[in-house]
Coordinates of C-alpha atoms in Angstrom, one line a residue:
Chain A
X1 CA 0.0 0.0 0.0
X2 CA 3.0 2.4 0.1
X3 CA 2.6 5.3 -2.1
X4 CA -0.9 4.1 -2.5
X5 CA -2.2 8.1 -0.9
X6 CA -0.2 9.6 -3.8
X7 CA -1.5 7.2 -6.8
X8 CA -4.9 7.0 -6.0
X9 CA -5.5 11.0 -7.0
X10 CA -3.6 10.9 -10.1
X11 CA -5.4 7.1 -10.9
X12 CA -9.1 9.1 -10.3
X13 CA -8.0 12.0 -13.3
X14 CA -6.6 9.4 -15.9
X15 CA -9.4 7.1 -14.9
X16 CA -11.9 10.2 -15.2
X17 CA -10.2 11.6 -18.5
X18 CA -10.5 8.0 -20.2
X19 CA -14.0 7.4 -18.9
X20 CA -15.1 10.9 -20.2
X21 CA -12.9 10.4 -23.9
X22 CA -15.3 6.9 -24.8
X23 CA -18.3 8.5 -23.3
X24 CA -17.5 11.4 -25.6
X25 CA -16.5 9.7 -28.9
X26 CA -19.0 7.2 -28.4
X27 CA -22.1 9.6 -27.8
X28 CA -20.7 11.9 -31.0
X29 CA -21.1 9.0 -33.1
X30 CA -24.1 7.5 -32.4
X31 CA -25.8 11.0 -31.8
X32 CA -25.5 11.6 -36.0
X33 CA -27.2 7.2 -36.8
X34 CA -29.7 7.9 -33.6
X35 CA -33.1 7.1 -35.5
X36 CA -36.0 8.8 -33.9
X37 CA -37.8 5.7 -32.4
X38 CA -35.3 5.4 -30.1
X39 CA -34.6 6.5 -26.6
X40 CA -32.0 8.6 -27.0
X41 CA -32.4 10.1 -23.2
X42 CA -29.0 10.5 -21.9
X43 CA -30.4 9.8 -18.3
X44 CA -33.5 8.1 -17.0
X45 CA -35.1 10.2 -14.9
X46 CA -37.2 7.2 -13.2
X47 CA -33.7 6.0 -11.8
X48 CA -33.2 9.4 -10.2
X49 CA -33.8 8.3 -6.3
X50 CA -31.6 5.1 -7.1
X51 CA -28.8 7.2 -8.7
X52 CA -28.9 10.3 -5.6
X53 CA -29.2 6.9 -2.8
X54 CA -26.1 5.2 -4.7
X55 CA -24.5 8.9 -4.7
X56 CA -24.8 9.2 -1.3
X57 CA -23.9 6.3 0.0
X58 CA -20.7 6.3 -1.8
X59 CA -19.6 9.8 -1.0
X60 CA -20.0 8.6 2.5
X61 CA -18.0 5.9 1.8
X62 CA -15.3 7.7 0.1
X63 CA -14.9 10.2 3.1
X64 CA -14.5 7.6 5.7
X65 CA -11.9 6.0 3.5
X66 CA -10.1 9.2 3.4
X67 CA -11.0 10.9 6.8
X68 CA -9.4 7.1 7.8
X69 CA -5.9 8.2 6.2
X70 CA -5.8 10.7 9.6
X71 CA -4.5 7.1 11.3
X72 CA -6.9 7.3 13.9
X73 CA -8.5 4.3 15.6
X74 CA -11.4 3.2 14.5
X75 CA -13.5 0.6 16.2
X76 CA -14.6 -2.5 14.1
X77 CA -16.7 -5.2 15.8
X78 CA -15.5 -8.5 17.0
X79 CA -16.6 -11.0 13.8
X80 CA -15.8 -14.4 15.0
X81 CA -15.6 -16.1 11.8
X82 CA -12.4 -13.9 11.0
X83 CA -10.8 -14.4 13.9
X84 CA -11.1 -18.0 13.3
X85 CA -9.0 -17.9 10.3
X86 CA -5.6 -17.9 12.7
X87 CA -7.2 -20.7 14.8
X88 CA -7.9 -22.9 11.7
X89 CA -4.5 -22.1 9.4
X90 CA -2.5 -23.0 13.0
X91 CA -5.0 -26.0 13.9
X92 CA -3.8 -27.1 10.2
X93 CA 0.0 -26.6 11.0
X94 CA 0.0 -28.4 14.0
X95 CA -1.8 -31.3 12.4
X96 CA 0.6 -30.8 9.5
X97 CA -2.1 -31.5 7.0
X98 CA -3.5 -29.3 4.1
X99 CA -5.9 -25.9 4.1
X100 CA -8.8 -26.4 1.4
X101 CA -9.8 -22.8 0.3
X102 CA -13.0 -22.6 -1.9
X103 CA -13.5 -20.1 -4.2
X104 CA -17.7 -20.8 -5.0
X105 CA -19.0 -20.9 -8.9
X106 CA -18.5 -17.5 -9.5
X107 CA -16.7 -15.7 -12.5
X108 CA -13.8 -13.2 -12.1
X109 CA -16.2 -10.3 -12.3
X110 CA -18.4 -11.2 -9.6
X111 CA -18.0 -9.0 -6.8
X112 CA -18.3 -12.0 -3.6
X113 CA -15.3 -13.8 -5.7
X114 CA -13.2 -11.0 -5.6
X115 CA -13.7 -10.5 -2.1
X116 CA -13.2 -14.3 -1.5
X117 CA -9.8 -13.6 -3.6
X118 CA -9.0 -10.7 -1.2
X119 CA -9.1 -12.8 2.2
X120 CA -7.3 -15.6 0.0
X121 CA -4.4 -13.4 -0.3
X122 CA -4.2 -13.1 3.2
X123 CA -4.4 -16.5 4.2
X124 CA -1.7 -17.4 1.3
X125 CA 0.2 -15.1 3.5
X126 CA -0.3 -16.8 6.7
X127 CA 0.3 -20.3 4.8
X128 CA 3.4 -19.4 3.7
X129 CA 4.7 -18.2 7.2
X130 CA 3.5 -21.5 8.6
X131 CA 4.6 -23.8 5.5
X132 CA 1.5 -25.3 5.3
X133 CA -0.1 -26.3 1.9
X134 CA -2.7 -24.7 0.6
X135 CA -5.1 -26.3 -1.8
X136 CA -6.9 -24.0 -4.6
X137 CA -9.0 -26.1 -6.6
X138 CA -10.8 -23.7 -9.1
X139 CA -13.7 -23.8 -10.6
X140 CA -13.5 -20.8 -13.5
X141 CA -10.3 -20.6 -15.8
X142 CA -9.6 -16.5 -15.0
X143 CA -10.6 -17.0 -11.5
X144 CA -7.5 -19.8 -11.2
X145 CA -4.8 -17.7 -13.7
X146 CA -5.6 -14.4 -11.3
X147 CA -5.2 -16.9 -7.7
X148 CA -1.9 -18.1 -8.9
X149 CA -0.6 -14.6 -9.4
X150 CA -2.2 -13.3 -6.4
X151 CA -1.1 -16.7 -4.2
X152 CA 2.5 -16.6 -5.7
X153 CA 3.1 -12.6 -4.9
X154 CA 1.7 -13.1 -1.3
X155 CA 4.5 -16.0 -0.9
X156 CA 7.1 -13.6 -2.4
X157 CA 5.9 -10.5 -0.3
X158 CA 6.5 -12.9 2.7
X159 CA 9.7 -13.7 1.7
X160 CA 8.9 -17.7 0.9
X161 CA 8.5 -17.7 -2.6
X162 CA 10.6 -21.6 -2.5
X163 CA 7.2 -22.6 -0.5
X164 CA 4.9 -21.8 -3.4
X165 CA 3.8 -24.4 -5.4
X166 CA 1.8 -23.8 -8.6
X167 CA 0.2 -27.0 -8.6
X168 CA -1.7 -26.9 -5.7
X169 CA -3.7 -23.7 -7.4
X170 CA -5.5 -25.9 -10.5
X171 CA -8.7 -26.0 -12.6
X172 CA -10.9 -28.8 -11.9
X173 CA -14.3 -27.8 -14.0
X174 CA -17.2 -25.4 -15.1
X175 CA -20.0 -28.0 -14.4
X176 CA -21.6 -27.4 -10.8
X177 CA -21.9 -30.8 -10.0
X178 CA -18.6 -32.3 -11.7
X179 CA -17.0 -29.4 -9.0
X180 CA -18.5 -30.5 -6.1
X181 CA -17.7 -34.3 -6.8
X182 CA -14.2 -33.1 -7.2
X183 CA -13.7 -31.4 -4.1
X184 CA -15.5 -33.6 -2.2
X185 CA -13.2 -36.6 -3.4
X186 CA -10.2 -34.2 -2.7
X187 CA -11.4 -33.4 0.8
X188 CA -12.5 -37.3 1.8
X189 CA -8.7 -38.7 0.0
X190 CA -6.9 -35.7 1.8
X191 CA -8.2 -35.0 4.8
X192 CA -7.8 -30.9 5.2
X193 CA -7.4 -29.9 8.4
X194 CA -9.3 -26.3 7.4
X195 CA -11.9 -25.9 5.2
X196 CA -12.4 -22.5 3.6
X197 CA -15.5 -21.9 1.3
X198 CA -16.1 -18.2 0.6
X199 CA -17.6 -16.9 -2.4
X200 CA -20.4 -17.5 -4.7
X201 CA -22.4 -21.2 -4.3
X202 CA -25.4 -22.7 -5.0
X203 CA -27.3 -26.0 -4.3
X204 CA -23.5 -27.6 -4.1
X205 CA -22.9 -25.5 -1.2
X206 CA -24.4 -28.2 1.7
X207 CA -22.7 -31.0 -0.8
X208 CA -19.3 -29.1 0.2
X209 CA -20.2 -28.4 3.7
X210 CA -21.0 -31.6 5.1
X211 CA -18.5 -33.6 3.0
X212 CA -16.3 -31.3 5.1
X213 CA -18.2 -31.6 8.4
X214 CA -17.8 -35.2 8.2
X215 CA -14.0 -35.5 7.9
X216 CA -13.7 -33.1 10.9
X217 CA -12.1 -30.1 9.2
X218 CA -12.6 -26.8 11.0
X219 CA -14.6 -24.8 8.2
X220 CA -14.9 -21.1 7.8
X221 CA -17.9 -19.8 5.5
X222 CA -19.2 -17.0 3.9
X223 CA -21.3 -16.0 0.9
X224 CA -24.0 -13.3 -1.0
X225 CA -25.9 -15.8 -2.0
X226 CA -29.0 -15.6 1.4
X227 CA -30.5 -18.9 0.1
X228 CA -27.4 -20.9 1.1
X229 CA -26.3 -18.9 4.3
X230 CA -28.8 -21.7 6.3
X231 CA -26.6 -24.7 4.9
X232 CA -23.6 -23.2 5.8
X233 CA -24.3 -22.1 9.2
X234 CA -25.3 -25.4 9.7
X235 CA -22.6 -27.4 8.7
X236 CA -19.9 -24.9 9.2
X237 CA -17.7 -23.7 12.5
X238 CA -17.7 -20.3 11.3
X239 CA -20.0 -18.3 8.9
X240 CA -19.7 -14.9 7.3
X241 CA -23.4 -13.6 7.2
X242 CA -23.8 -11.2 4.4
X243 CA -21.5 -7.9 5.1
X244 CA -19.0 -9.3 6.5
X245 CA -17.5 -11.2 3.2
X246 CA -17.2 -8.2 2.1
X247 CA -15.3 -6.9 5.3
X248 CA -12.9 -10.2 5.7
X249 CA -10.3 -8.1 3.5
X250 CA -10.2 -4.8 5.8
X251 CA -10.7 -7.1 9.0
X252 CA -7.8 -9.3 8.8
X253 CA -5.5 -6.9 6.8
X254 CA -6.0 -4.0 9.2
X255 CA -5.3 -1.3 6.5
X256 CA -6.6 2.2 7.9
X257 CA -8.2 3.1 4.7
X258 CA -9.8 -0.3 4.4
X259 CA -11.5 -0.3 7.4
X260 CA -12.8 3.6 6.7
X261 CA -14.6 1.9 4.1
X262 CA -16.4 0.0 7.1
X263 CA -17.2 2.8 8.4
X264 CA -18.9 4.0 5.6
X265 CA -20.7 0.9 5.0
X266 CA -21.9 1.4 8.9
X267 CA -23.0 4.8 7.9
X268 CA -25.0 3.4 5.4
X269 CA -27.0 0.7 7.6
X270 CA -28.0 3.3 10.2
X271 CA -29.6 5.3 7.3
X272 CA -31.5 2.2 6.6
X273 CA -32.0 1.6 9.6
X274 CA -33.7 5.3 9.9
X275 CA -35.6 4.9 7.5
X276 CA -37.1 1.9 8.2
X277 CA -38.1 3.1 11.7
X278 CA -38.8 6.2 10.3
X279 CA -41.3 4.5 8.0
X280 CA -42.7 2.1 10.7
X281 CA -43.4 5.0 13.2
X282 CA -45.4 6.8 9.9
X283 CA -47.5 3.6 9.1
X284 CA -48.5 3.3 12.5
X285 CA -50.2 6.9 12.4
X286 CA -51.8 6.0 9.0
X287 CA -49.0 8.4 6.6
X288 CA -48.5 6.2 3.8
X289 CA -46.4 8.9 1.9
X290 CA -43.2 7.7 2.5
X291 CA -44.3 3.5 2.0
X292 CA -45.7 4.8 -1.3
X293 CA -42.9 6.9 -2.2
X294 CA -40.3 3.6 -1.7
X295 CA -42.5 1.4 -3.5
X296 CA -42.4 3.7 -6.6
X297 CA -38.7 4.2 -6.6
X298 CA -37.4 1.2 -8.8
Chain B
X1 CA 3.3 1.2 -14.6
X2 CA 2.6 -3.0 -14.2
X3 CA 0.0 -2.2 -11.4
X4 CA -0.7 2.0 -12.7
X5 CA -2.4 0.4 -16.1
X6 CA -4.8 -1.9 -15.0
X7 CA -5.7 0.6 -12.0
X8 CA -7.0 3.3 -14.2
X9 CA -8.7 1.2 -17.2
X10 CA -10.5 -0.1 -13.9
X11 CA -11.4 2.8 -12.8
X12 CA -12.6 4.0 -16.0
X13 CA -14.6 1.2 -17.0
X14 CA -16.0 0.5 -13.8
X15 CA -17.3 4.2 -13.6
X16 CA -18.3 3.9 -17.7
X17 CA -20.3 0.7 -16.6
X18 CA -21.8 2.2 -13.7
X19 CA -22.9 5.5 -15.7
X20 CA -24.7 3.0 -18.4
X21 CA -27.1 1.2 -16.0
X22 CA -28.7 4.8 -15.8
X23 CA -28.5 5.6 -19.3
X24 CA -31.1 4.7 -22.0
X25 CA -29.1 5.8 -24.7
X26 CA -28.6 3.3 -26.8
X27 CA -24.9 3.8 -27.3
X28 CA -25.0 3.7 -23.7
X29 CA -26.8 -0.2 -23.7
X30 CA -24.0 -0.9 -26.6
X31 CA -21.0 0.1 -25.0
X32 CA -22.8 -2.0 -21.8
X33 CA -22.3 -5.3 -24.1
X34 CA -19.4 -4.9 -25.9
X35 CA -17.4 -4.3 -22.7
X36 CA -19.7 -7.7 -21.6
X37 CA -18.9 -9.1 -24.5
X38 CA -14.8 -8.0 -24.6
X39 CA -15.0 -9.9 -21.0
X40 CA -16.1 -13.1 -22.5
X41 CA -13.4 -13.0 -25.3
X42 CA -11.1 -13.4 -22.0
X43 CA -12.6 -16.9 -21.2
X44 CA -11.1 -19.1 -23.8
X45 CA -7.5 -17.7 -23.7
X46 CA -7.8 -18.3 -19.8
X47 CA -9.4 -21.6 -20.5
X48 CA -6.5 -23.1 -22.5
X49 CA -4.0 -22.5 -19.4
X50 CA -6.8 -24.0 -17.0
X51 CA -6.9 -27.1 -19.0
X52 CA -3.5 -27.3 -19.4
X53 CA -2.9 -27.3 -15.6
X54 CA -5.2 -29.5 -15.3
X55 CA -3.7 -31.9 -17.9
X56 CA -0.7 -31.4 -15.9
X57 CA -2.0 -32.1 -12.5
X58 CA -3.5 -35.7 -13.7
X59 CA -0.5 -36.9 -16.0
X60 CA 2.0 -36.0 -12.5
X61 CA -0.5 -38.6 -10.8
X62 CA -0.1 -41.0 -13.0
X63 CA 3.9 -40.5 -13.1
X64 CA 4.0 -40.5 -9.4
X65 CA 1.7 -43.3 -8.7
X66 CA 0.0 -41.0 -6.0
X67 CA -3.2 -42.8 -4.3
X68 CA -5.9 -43.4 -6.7
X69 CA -3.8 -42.6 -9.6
X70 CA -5.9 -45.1 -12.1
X71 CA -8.4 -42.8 -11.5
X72 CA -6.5 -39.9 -13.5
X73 CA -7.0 -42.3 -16.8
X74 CA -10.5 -41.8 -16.8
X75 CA -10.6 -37.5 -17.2
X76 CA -8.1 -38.3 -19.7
X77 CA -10.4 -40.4 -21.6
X78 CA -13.6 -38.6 -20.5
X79 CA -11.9 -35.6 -22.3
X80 CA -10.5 -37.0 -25.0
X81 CA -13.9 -38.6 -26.1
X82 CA -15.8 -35.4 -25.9
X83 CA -13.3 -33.1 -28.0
X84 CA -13.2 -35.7 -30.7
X85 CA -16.1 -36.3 -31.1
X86 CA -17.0 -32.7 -30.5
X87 CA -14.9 -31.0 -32.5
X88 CA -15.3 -32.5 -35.9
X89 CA -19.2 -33.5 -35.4
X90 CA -20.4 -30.4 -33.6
X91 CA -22.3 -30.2 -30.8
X92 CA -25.6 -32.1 -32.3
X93 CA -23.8 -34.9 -33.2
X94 CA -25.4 -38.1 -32.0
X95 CA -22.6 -39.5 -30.1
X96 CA -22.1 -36.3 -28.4
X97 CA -25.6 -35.6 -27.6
X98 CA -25.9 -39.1 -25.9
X99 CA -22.3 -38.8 -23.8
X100 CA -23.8 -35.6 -22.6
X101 CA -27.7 -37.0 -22.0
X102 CA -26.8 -40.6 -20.8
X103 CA -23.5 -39.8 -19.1
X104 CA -23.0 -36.4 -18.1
X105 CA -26.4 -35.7 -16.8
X106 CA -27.4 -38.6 -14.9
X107 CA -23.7 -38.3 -13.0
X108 CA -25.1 -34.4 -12.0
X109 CA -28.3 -35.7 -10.5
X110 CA -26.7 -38.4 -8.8
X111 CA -24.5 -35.5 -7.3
X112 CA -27.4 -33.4 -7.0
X113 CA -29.6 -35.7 -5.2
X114 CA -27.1 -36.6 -2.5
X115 CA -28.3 -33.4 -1.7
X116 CA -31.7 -34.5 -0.1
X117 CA -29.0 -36.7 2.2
X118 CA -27.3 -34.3 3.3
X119 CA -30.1 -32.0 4.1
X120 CA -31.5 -34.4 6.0
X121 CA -27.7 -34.6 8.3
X122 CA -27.3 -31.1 8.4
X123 CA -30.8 -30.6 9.7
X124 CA -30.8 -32.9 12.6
X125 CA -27.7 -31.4 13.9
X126 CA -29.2 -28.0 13.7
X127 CA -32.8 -28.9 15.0
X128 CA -31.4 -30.4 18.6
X129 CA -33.2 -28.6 20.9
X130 CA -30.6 -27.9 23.3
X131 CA -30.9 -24.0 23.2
X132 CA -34.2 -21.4 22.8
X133 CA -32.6 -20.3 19.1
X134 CA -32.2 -24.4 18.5
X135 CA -36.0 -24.8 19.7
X136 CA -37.6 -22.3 17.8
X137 CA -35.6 -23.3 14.9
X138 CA -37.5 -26.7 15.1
X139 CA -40.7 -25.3 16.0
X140 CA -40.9 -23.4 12.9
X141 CA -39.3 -25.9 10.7
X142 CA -41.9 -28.0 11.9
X143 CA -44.7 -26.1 10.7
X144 CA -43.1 -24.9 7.6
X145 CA -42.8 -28.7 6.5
X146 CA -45.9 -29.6 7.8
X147 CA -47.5 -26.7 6.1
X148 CA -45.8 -27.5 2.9
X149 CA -47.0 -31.1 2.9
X150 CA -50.8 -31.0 1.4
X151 CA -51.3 -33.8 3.8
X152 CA -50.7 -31.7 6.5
X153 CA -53.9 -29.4 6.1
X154 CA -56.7 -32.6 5.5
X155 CA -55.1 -34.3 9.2
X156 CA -55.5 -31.1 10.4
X157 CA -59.2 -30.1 9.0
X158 CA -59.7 -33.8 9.6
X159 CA -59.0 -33.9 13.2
X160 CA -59.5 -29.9 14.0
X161 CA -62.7 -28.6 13.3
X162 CA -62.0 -24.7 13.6
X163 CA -59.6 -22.9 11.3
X164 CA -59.5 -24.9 8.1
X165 CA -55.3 -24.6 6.3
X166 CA -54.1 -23.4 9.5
X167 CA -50.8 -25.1 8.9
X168 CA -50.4 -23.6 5.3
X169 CA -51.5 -20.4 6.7
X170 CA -49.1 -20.4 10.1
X171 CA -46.1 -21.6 7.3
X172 CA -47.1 -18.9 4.7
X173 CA -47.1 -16.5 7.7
X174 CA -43.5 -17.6 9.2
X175 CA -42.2 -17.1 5.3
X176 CA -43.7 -13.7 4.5
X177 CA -43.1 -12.3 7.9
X178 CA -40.1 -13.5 10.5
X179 CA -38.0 -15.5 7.4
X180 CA -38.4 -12.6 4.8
X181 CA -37.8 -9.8 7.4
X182 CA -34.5 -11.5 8.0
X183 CA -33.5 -12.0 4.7
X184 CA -34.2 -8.2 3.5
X185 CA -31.8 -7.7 6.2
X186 CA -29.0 -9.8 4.6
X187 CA -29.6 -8.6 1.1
X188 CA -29.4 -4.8 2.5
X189 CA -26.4 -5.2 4.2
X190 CA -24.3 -7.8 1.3
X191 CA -26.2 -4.7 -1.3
X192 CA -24.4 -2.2 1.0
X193 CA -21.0 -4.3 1.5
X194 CA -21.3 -4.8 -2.6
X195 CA -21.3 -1.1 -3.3
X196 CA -18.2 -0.4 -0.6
X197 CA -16.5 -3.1 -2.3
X198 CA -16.6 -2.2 -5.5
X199 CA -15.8 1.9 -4.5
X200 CA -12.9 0.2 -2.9
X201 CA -11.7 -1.6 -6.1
X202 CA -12.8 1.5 -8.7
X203 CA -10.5 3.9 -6.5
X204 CA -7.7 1.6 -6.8
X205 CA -7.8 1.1 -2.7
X206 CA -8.9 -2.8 -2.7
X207 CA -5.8 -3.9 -5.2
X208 CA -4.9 -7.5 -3.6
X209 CA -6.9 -8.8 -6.8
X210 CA -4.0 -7.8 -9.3
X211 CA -1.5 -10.4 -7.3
X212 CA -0.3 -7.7 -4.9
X213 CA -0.9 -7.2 -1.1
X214 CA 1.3 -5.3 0.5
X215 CA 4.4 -3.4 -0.9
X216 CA 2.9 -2.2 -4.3

């Protein structure tokens, strides 16, 4: 992150000036073949409350992040599931078996994936302190080119690049099912002492869990997908419920301007959280102006 | 200039793609798929390497006998069959077709239906009543299944003669009310986390993604 308070200005104008240069050329040219049945609004006003709530929300963001440079303390709650990642990666060293980590069934551009990827990179870092193998089996090609880099940097930046093994980082398939028979074979022949499954997953998610409950591994999960948060929680140690996927990255690397962005996102959940009340309290005395007005913002 | 290039084209895209899902301009909903589109182009190049390691991974089983290695025969042969007969008949092709209907997808629901198994495992660990949370867990798990059941409303119209459905109605109720409130909940705040994430990432702050943690 060094340097990183410099760059990121300078990265927001060239970003900005390329952004504005396609927007610009792209708009010219279809403004002269434009034919008049189309909608050739340049914004739609119906999205108006959506665009101003999403404006908000990330101005707030982007202050904490900042107003976090100042260094000073910030309080983030206790999430047990992230503090379990120590206990697990050391439960696996002194056991001197394997860490399974499961990336889910989504692509590269999926946001949960990339957020999986981010607490990957620092348990690659832990691994390679503790020499313990860590198993990556993959279920998308980009997903598994873009681990390896970020697996192999995080055992250089720890000064054990010799303990990195490319191999343990492979594809296994696309198909849901051919994935989950994989990884369940892997986990039963192996026997992992940690079982990591954060990400994206769907109806192969208990398939995982329990396969993994049943050969005793200590597992830590977390994923967007609400429908499978149930299985998880009950066949997993540890579970990451909603937000806090999306906060592993901040929590366990401790980066000031990671954990303003919790902040922010904190910010945003209390004006939620006002409005709901806000909206409760108004039903109760029969004004129905503010329930209407949500309803109609889409 | 490694880490300074991919920064700012993801800045700029992600703030063009953001911009389009408000546009209706229909260079707007163009540029929206061709950057979707420029994604997918990535896919094959990526999956070449991903096979290859994969290739790699079976054929170092094989030469190091590791446990189960016989095993490693079959993707080999499982893949060899399907490109060539694949690739030079298409993917209607007869033989294709039927290693895909009378292989492929009977071996998915046999995976798939395991499923009912291990629902059935995981729930009698989490119904135990040994705490309040476990309790009302089974309470309402309970009625939910007995609700669901069309069984479950003629016993009880049978052997209740006051409010007819009441267990369809008490399971409908626990879904619309207790079960969807909490769910709104999650979606809000993985919506919210969502959002951060990806101001984190467009702002070049979140950069562990491009193989890089500490030290950039």
């Amino acid at each position: 992150m060094k340097g990183q308070r410099f760059s990121c200005p300078v990265l927001v104008v060239q970003g900005l000036v390329i952004s504005l240069l396609v927007l610009g050329c792209g708009l010219n040219a279809f403004a002269q073949d434009a034919t008049t049945t189309e909608d050739t609004r340049l914004f739609d006003t119906a999205k108006i409350w959506i665009f101003l709530a999403v404006i908000l929300y990330s101005a707030t963001v982007v202050y904490c992040i900042y107003h976090a440079r100042s260094g000073k303390e910030l309080f983030i709650r206790r999430i047990p599931g992230l503090e379990a990642v120590d206990e697990a990666i050391g439960r696996a060293t002194e056991m001197g078996r394997s860490i399974m980590y499961i990336l889910g069934l989504g692509g590269v551009s999926n946001v949960a994936t990339i957020a999986s990827m981010n607490i990957l990179s620092q348990v690659a870092q832990k691994t390679a302190d503790y020499e313990t193998p860590l198993r990556v089996p993959c279920n998308d090609p980009i997903v598994m080119n873009v681990v390896q880099e970020m697996v192999k940097t995080a055992y250089l930046n720890e000064g054990r690049p010799d303990a990195y093994n490319e191999e343990n980082i492979f594809f296994l398939t696309e198909s849901q099912f051919a994935y989950a028979a994989g990884v369940d074979g892997m986990m039963v022949r192996e026997q992992p002492a940690a079982v990591f499954l954060q990400g994206t997953f769907f109806a192969e998610s208990l398939i995982l869990a329990e396969t993994g409950n049943s050969i005793g591994a200590i597992q830590i999960a977390g994923t967007d997908k609400e429908h499978q948060l149930p299985f998880f929680i009950a066949a997993c140690d540890y579970t990451l419920i909603g937000e806090e996927l999306f906060a592993a990255s901040a929590y366990l690397s401790r980066e000031p301007m990671l954990l303003g962005s919790l902040k922010g996102q904190d910010y945003g959940k209390v004006m939620i959280f006002g409005a709901i009340v806000i909206g409760v309290i108004l039903e109760l005395f029969g004004i129905t102006w503010m329930t209407t007005f949500f309803q109609r913002v889409r | 200039m490694r880490r300074q290039v991919p920064l700012i084209l993801c800045f700029a895209f992600g703030i063009v793609m953001a911009l389009t899902e408000f546009s209706p301009h229909p260079f707007s909903q163009w540029l929206n798929e061709e950057i979707i589109d420029w994604a997918l182009v990535i896919g094959p190049f990526a999956l070449v390497l991903a096979v290859a390691t994969l290739v790699q991974s079976h054929w170092t089983r094989i030469r190091r006998r590791s446990e189960y290695w016989q095993y490693s025969f079959l993707v080999f042969i499982g893949m060899a069959s399907m490109v060539l007969i694949g690739i030079p008949g298409g993917q209607r092709h007869e033989a294709f077709v039927w290693l895909f209907r009378y292989v492929q997808v009977p071996m998915d629901a046999t995976m798939f239906s395991l499923l009912a198994f291990f629902i059935a495992s995981a729930a009698y660990r989490a119904f135990r009543a040994r705490t309040l949370e476990a309790t009302l867990l089974l309470a309402a798990a309970l009625i939910v299944m007995i609700g669901n059941a069309p069984v479950g409303d003629l016993i009880w119209n049978t052997i209740m003669p006051f409010q007819d459905n009441l267990p369809s109605t008490a399971r409908q109720w626990i879904l619309d009310n207790p079960n969807l409130s909490a769910r709104r909940g999650i979606i809000l705040g993985i919506s919210l986390g969502v959002i951060s994430q990806s101001i984190r990432i467009i702002l070049g702050i979140e950069r562990s993604y491009l193989g890089g943690v500490e030290g950039d």
